[in-house]
Coordinates of N, CA and C and ligand atoms in Angstrom, one line a residue:
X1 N 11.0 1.0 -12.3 CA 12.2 1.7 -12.3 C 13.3 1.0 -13.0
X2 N 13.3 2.0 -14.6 CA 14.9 0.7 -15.1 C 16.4 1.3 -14.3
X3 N 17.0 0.3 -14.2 CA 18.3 0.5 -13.4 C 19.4 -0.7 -13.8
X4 N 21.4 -0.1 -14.4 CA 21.6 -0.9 -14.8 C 21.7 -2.1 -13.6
X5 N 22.1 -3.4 -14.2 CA 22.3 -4.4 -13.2 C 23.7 -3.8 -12.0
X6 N 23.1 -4.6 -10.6 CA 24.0 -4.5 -9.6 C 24.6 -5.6 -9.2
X7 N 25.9 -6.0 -9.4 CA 26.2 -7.3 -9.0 C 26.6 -7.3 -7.8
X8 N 27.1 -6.0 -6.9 CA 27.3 -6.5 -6.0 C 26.0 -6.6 -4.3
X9 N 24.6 -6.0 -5.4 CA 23.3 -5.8 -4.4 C 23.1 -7.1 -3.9
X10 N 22.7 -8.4 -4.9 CA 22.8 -9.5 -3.4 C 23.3 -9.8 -2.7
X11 N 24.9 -10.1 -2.7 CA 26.1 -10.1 -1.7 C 25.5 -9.3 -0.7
X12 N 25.8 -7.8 -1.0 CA 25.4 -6.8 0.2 C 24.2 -7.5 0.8
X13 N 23.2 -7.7 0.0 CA 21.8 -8.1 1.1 C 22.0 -9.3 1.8
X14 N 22.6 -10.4 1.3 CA 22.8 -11.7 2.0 C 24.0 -11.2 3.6
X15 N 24.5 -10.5 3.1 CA 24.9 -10.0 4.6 C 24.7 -9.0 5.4
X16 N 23.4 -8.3 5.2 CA 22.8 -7.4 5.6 C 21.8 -7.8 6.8
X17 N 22.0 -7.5 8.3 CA 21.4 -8.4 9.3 C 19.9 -7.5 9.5
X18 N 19.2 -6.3 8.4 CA 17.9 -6.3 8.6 C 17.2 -6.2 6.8
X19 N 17.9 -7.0 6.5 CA 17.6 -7.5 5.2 C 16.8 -8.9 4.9
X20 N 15.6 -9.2 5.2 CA 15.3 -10.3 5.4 C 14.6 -11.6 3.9
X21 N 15.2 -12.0 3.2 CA 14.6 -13.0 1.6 C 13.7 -14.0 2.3
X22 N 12.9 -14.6 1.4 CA 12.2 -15.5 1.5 C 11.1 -14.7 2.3
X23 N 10.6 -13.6 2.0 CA 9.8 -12.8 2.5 C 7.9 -14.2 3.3
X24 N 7.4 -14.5 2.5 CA 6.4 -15.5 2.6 C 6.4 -16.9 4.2
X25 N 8.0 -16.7 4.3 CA 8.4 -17.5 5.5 C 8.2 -16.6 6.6
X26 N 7.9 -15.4 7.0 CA 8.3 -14.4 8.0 C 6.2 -13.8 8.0
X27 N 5.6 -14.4 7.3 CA 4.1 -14.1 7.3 C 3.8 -14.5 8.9
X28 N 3.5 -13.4 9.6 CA 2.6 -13.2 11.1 C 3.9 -12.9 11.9
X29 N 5.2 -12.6 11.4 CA 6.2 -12.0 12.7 C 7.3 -11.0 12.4
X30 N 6.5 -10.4 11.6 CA 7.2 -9.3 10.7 C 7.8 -8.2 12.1
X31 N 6.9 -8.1 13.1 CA 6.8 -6.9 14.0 C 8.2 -7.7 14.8
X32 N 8.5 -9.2 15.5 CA 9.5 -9.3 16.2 C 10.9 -9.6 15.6
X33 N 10.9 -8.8 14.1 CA 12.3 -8.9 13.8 C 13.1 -7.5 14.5
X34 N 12.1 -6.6 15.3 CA 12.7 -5.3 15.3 C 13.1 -5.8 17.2
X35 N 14.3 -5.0 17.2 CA 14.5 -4.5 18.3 C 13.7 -4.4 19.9
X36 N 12.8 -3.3 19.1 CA 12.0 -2.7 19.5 C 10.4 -2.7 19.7
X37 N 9.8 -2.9 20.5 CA 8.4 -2.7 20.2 C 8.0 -1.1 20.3
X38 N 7.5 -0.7 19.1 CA 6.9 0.5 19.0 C 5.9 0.5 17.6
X39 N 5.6 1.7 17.4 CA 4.7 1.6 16.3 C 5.7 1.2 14.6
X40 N 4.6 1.2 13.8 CA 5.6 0.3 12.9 C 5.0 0.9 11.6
X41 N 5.7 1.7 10.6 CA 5.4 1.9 9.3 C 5.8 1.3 8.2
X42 N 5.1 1.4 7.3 CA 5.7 0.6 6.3 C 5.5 1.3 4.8
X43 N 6.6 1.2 4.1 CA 6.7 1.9 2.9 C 7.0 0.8 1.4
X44 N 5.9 0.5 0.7 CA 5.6 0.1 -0.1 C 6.2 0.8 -1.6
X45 N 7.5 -0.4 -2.8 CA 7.7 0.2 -3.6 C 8.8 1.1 -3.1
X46 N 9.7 1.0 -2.0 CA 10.6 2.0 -1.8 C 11.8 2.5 -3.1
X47 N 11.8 1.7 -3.7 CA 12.9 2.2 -4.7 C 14.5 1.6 -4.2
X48 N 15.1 3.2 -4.0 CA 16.3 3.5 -4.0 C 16.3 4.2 -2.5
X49 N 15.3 4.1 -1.6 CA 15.4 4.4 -0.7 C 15.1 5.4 0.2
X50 N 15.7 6.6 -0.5 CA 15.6 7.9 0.0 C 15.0 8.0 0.9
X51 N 13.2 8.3 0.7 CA 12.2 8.4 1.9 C 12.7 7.6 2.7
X52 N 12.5 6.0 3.3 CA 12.6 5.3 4.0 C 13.9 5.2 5.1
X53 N 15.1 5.6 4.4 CA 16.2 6.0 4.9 C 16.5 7.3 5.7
X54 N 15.8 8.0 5.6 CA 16.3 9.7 5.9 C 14.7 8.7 7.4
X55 N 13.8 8.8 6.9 CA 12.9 8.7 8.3 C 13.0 7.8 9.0
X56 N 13.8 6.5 8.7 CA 14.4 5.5 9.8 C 15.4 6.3 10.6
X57 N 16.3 7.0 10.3 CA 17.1 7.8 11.0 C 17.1 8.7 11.3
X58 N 16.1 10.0 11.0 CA 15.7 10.7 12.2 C 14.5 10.2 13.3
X59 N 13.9 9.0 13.0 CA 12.6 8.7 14.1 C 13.0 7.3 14.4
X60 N 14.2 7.4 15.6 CA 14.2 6.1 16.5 C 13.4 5.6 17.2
X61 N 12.0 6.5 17.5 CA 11.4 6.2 18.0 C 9.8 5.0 17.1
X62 N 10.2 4.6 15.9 CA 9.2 4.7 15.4 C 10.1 3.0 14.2
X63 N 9.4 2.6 13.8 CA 9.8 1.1 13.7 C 9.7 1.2 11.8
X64 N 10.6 0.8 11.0 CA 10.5 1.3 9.4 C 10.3 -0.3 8.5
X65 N 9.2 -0.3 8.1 CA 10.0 -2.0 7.2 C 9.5 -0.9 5.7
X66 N 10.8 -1.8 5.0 CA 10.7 -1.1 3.3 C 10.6 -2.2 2.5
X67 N 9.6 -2.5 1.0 CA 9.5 -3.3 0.2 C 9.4 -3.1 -0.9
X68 N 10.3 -3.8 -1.3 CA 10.0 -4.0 -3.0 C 10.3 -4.7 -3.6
X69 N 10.1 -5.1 -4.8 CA 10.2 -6.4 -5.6 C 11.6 -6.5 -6.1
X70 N 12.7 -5.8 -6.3 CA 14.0 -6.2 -7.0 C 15.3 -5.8 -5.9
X71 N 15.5 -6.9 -5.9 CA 16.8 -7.1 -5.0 C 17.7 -5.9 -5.8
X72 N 18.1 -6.1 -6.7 CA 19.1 -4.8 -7.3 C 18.7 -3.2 -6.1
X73 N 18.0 -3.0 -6.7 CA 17.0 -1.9 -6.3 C 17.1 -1.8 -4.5
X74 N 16.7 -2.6 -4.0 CA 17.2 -2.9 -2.5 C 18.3 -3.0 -2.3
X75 N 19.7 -3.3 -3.1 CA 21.0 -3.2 -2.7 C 21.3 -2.2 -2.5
X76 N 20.7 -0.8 -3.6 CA 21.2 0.7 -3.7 C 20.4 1.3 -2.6
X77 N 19.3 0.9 -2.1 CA 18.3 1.4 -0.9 C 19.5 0.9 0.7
X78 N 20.1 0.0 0.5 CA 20.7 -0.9 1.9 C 21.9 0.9 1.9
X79 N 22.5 0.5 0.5 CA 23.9 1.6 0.5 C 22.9 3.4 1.4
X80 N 22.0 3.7 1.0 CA 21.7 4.8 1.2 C 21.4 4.6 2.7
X81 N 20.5 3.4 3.0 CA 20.1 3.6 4.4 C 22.1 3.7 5.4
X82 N 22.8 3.1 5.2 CA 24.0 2.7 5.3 C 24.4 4.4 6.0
X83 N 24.4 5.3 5.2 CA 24.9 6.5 4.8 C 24.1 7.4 5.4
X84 N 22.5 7.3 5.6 CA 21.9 8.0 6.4 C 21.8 8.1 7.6
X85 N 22.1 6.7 8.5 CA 22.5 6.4 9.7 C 23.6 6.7 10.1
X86 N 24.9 6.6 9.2 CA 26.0 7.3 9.8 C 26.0 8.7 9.9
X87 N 25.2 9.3 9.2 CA 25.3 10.9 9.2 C 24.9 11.0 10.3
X88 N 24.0 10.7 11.0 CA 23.7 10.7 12.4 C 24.1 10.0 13.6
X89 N 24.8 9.4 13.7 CA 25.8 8.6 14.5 C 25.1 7.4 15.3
X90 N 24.2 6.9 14.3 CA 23.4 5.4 14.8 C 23.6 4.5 13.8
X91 N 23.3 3.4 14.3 CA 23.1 2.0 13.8 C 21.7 1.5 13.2
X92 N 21.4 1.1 11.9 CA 20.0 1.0 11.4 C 19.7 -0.2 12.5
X93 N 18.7 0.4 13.6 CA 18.1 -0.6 14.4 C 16.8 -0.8 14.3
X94 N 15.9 0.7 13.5 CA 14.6 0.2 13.8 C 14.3 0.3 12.0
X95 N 14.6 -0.7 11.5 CA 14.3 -0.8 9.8 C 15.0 -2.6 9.6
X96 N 14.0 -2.6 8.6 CA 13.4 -3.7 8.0 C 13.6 -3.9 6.7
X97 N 14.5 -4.3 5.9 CA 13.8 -4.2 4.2 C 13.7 -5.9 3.6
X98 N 13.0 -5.9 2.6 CA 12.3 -7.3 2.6 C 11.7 -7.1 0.9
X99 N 11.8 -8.1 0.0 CA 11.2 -7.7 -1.2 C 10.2 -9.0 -1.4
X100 N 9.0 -8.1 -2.1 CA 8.0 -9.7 -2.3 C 7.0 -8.6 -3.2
X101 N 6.4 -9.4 -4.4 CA 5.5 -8.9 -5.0 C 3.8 -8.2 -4.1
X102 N 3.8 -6.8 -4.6 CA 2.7 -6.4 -3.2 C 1.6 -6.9 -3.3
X103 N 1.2 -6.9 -4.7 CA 0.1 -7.4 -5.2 C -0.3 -8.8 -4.8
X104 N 0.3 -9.3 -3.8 CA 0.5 -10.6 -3.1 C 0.6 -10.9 -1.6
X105 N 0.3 -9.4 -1.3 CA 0.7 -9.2 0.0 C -0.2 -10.4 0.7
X106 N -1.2 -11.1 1.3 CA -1.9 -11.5 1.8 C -1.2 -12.9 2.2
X107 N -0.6 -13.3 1.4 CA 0.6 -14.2 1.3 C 1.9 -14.2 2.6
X108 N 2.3 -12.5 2.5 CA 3.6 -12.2 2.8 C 3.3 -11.8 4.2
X109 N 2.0 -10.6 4.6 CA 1.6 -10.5 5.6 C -0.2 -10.8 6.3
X110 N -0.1 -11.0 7.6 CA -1.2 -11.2 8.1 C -1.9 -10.4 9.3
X111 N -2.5 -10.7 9.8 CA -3.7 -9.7 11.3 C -2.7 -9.6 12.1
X112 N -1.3 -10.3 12.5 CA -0.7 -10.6 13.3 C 0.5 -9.0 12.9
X113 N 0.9 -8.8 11.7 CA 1.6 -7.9 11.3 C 1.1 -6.4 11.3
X114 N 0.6 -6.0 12.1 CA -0.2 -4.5 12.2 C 0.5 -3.8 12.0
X115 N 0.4 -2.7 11.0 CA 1.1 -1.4 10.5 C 0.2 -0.2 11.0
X116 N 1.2 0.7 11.8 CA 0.2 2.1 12.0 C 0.0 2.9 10.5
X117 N 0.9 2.6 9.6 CA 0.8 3.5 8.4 C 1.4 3.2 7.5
X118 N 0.8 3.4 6.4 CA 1.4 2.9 5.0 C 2.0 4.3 4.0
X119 N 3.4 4.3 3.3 CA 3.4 4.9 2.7 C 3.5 4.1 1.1
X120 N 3.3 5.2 0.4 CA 3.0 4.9 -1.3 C 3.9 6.0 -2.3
X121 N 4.5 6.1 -2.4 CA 5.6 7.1 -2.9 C 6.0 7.0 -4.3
X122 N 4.9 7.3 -5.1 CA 5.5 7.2 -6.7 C 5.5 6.2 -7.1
X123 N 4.2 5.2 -7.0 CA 4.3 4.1 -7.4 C 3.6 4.1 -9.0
X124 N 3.7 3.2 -10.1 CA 3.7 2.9 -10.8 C 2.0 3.2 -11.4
X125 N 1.4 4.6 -12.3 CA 0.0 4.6 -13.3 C -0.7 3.8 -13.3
X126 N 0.5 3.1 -14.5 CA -0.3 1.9 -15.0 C -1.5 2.6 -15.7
X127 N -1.6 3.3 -16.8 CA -2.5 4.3 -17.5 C -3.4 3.8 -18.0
X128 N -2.9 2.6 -18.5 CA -3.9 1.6 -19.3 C -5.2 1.0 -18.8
X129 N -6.1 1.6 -19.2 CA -7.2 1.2 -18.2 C -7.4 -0.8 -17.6
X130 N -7.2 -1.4 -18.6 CA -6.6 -2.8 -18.2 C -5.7 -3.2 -17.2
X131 N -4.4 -2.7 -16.6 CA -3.9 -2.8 -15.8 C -4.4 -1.7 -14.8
X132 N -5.2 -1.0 -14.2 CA -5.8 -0.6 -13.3 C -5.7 -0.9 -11.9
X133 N -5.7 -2.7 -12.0 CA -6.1 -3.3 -11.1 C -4.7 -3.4 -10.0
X134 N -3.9 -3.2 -11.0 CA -2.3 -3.5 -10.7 C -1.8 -2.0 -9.8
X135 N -2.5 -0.9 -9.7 CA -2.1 -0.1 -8.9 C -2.0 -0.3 -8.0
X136 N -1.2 0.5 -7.0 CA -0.5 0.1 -5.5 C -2.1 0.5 -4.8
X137 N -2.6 1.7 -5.5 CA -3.8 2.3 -4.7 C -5.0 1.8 -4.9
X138 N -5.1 1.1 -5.8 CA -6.3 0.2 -6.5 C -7.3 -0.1 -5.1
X139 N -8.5 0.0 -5.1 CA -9.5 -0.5 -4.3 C -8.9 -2.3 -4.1
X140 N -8.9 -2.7 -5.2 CA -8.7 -4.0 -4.7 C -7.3 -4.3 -3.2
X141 N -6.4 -3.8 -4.0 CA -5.1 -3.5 -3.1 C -5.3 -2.8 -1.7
X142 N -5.9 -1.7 -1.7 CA -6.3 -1.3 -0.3 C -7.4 -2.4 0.4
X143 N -7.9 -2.8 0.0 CA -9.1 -4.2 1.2 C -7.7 -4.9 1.3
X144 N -6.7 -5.4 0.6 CA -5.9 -5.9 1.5 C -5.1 -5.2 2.0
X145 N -4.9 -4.3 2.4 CA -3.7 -3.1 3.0 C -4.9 -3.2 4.5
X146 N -6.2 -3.4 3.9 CA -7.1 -2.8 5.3 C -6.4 -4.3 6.5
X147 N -6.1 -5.2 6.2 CA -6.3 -6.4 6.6 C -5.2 -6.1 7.7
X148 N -3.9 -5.2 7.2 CA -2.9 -5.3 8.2 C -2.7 -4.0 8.8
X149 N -3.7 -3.1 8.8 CA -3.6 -1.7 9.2 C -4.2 -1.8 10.3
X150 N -3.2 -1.1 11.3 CA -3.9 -1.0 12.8 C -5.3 0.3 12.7
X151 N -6.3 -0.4 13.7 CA -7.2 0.5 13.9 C -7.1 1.8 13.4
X152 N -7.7 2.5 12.6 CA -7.2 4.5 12.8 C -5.6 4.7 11.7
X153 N -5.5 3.5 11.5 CA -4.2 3.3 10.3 C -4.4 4.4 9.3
X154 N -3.0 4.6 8.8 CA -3.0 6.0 7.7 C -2.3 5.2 6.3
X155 N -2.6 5.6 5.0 CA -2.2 6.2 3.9 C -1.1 6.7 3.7
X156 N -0.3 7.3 3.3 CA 0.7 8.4 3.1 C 0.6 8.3 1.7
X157 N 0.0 9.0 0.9 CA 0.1 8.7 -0.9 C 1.0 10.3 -1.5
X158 N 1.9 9.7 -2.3 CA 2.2 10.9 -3.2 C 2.9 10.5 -4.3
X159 N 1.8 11.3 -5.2 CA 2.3 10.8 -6.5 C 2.3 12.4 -7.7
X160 N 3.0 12.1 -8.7 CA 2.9 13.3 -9.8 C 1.9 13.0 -10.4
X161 N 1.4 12.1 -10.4 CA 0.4 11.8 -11.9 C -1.3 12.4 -11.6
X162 N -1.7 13.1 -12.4 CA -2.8 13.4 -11.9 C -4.1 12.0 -12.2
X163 N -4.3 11.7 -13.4 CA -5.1 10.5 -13.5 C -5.1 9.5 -12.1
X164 N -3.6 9.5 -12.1 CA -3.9 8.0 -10.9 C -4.3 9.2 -9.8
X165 N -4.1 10.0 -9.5 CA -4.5 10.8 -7.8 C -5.9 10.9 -7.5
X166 N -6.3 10.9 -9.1 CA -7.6 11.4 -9.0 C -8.5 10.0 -9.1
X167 N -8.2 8.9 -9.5 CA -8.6 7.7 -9.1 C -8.4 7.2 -8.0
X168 N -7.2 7.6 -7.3 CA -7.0 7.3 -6.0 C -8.0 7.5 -4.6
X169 N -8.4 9.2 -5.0 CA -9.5 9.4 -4.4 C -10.2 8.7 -4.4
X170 N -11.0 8.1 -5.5 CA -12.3 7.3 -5.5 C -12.0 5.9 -4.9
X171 N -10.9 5.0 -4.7 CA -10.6 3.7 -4.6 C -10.3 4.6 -3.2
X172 N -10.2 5.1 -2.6 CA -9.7 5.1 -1.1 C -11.4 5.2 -0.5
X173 N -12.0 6.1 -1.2 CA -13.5 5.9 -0.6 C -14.3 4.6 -0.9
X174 N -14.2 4.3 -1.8 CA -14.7 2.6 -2.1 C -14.1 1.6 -1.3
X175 N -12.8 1.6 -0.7 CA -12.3 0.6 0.1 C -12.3 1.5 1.9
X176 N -13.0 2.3 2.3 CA -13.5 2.6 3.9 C -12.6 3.6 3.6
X177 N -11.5 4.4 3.3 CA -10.9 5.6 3.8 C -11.0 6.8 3.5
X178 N -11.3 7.4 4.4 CA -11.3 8.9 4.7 C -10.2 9.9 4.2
X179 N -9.9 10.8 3.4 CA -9.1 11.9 3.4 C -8.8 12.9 3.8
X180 N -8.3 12.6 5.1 CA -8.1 13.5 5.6 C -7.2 14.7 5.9
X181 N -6.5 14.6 4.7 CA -5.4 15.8 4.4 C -5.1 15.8 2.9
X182 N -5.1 16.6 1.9 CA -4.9 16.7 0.6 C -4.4 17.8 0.1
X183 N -3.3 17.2 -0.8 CA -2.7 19.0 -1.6 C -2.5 18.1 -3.2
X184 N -2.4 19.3 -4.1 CA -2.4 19.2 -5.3 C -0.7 19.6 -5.6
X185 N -0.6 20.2 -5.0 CA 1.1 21.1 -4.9 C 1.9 20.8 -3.4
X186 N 2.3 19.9 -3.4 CA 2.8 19.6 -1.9 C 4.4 21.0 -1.4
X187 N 4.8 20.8 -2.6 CA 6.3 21.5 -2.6 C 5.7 23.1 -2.3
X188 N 5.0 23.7 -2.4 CA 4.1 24.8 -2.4 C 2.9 24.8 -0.9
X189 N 2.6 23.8 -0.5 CA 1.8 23.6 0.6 C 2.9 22.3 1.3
X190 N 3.9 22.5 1.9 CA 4.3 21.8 2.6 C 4.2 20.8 3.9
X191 N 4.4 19.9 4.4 CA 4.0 19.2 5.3 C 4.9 18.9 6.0
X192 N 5.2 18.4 7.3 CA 6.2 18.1 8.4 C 6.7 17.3 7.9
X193 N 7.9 16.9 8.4 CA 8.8 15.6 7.8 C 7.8 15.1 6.2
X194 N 8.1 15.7 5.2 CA 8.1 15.4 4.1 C 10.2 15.0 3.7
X195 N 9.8 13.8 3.8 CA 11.4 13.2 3.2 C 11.1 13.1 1.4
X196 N 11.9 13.8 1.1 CA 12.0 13.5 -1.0 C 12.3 12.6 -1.4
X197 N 11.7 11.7 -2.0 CA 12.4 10.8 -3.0 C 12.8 11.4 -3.9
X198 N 13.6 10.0 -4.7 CA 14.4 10.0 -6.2 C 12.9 10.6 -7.2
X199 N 12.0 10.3 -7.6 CA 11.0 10.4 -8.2 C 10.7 11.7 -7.8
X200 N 10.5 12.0 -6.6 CA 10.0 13.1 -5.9 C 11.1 14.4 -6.7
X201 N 12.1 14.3 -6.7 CA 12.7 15.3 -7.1 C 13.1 15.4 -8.7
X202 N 13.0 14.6 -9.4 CA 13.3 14.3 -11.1 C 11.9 15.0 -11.4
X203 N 10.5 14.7 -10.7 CA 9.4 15.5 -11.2 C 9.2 16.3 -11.0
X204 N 9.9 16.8 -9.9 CA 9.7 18.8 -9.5 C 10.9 19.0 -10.3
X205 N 11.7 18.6 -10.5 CA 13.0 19.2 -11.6 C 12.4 19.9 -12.9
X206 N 11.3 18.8 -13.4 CA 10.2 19.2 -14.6 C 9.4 19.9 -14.6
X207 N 9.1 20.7 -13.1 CA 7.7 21.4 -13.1 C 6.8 21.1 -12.8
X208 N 6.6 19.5 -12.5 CA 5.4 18.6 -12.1 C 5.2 18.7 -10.8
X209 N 3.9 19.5 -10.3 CA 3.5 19.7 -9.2 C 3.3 18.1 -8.5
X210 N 3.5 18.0 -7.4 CA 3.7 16.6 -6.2 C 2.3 16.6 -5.4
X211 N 1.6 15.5 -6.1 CA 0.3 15.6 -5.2 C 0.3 14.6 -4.1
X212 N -0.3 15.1 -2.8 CA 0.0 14.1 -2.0 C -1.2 14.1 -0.7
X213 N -1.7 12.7 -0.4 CA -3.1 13.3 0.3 C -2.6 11.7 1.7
X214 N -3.6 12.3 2.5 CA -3.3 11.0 4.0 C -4.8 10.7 4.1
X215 N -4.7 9.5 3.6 CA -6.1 8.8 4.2 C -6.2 7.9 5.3
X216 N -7.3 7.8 6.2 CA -7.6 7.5 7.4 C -8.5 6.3 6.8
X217 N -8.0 5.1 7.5 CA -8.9 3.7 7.6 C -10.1 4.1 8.4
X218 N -11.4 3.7 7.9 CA -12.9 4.4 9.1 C -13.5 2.8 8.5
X219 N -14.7 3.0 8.8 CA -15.4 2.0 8.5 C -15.7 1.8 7.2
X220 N -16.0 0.4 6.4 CA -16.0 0.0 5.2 C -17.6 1.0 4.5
X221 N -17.9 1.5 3.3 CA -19.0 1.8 3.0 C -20.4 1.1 3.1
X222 N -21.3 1.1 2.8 CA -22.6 0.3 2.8 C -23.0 -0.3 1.3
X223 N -22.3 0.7 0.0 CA -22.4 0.2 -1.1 C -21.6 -1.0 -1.2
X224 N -21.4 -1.8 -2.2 CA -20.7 -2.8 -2.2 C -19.4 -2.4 -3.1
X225 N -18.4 -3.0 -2.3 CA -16.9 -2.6 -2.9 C -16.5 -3.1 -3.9
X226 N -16.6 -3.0 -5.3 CA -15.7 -3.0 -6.4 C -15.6 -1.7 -7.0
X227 N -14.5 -1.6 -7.6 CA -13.4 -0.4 -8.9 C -14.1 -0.6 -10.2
X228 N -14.1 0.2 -10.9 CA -14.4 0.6 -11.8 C -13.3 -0.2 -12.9
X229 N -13.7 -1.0 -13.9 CA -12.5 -1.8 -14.4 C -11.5 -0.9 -15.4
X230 N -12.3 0.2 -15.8 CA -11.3 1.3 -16.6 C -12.0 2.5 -16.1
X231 N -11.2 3.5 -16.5 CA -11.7 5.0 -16.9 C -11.1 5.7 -17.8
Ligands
LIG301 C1 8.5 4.5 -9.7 S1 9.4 3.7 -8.5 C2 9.3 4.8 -7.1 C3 10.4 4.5 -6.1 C4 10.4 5.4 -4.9 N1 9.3 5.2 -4.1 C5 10.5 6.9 -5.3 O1 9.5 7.6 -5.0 O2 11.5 7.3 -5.8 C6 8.3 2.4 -8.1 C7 9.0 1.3 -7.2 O3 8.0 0.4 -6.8 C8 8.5 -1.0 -7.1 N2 7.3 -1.8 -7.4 C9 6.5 -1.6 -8.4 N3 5.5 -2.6 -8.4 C10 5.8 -3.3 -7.3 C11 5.2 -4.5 -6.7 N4 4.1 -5.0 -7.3 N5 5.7 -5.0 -5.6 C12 6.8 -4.5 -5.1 N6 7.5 -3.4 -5.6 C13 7.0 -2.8 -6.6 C14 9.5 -0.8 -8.3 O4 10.4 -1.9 -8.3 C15 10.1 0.6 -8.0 O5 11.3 0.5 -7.2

């Protein structure tokens, strides 16, 4: 996502009390920064927020951490969540944001950090069959998403692009997950608490149907797990 510079996003985050840096220091206790013990989602690549913000604050009952790699990017995500919480007359208590390269997750979280569900919201092609590997949904990426996903853990994927969706398919079956819910046209076949992203709405602006599918963690296949290095 290009975006111009924000000078005043670190400021805001250094004093933002569920904004947490040095992400790699907090590996195995991600879950007792919250408040609350309850179930705990996580949204991968959040952006600018939107999704993560609108569903931390209508579901107090339900625990939000948000990631991404550029503090800029997480300053304008802090401002939104800011704004979404007051519209509803609460305090962001059950949200988390935190930035660390994902592709390194293993690093950042462990067995100890169990996520009921992961969301994936427009994350980055990467068309080139060489950087493949670098997808959020990549088989390789999901064996480690499996590592911190509670039993029966979910997916949440939605993307415009058809190539990556349709790769996605196959890297969700190659790394144990089940699909258990899929649309090609989400905005047309709607789903409960669908929150829009920024992306989410610039590509239905264009006509680009929003594909979006829920995979279920089951058991690992019998074939042996590697991705296809291009297609
Ligand atoms: C295309 S934007 C989508 C943003 C938002 N989810 C949306 O739907 O509008 C992808 C986001 O993922 C972040 N991102 C990409 N690769 C990442 C990585 N390896 N680790 C952390 N964040 C990453 C980018 O900084 C960007 O904010």
């Amino acid at each position: 996502m290009r975006m111009r510079r924000k000078p005043w996003a670190r400021p805001e985050l250094a004093a933002c009390p569920y904004f947490f840096d040095e992400a790699v220091t907090r590996r195995g206790t991600w879950r007792s920064l919250f408040r609350k013990a309850q179930p705990l989602y996580l949204e991968l690549g959040m952006g600018k927020g939107a999704f993560i913000a609108q569903a931390a604050a209508a579901h107090p009952e339900i625990n939000y951490m948000g990631v991404d790699i550029k503090s800029d990017v997480i300053g304008v995500a802090r401002r939104r969540v800011e704004s979404e919480f007051e519209a509803v007359g609460r305090t962001p208590d059950n949200i988390i944001m935190t930035a660390f390269d994902i592709t390194r997750l293993p690093t950042v979280m462990d067995e100890h950090d169990k996520v009921d569900r992961i969301y994936i919201n427009f994350c980055n092609p990467w068309p080139t069959g060489a950087h493949h590997k670098k997808r959020l949904t990549h088989t390789r990426q999901l064996m480690n998403y499996r590592n911190i996903l509670a039993d029966g853990g979910e997916i949440h994927f939605k993307t415009d692009d058809d190539p990556l969706f349709n790769s996605s398919l196959r890297y969700f079956a190659e790394a144990g997950f089940e699909v258990i819910h899929m649309t090609r046209d989400l905005h047309a076949n709607p789903t409960a608490d669908n929150y829009v992203t920024e992306h989410e709405i610039m590509f239905s602006e264009q006509g680009i149907p929003i594909k979006f599918c829920i995979a279920k963690m089951v058991a690992l296949p019998d074939a042996p797990v590697e991705a296809a290095e291009a297609e």
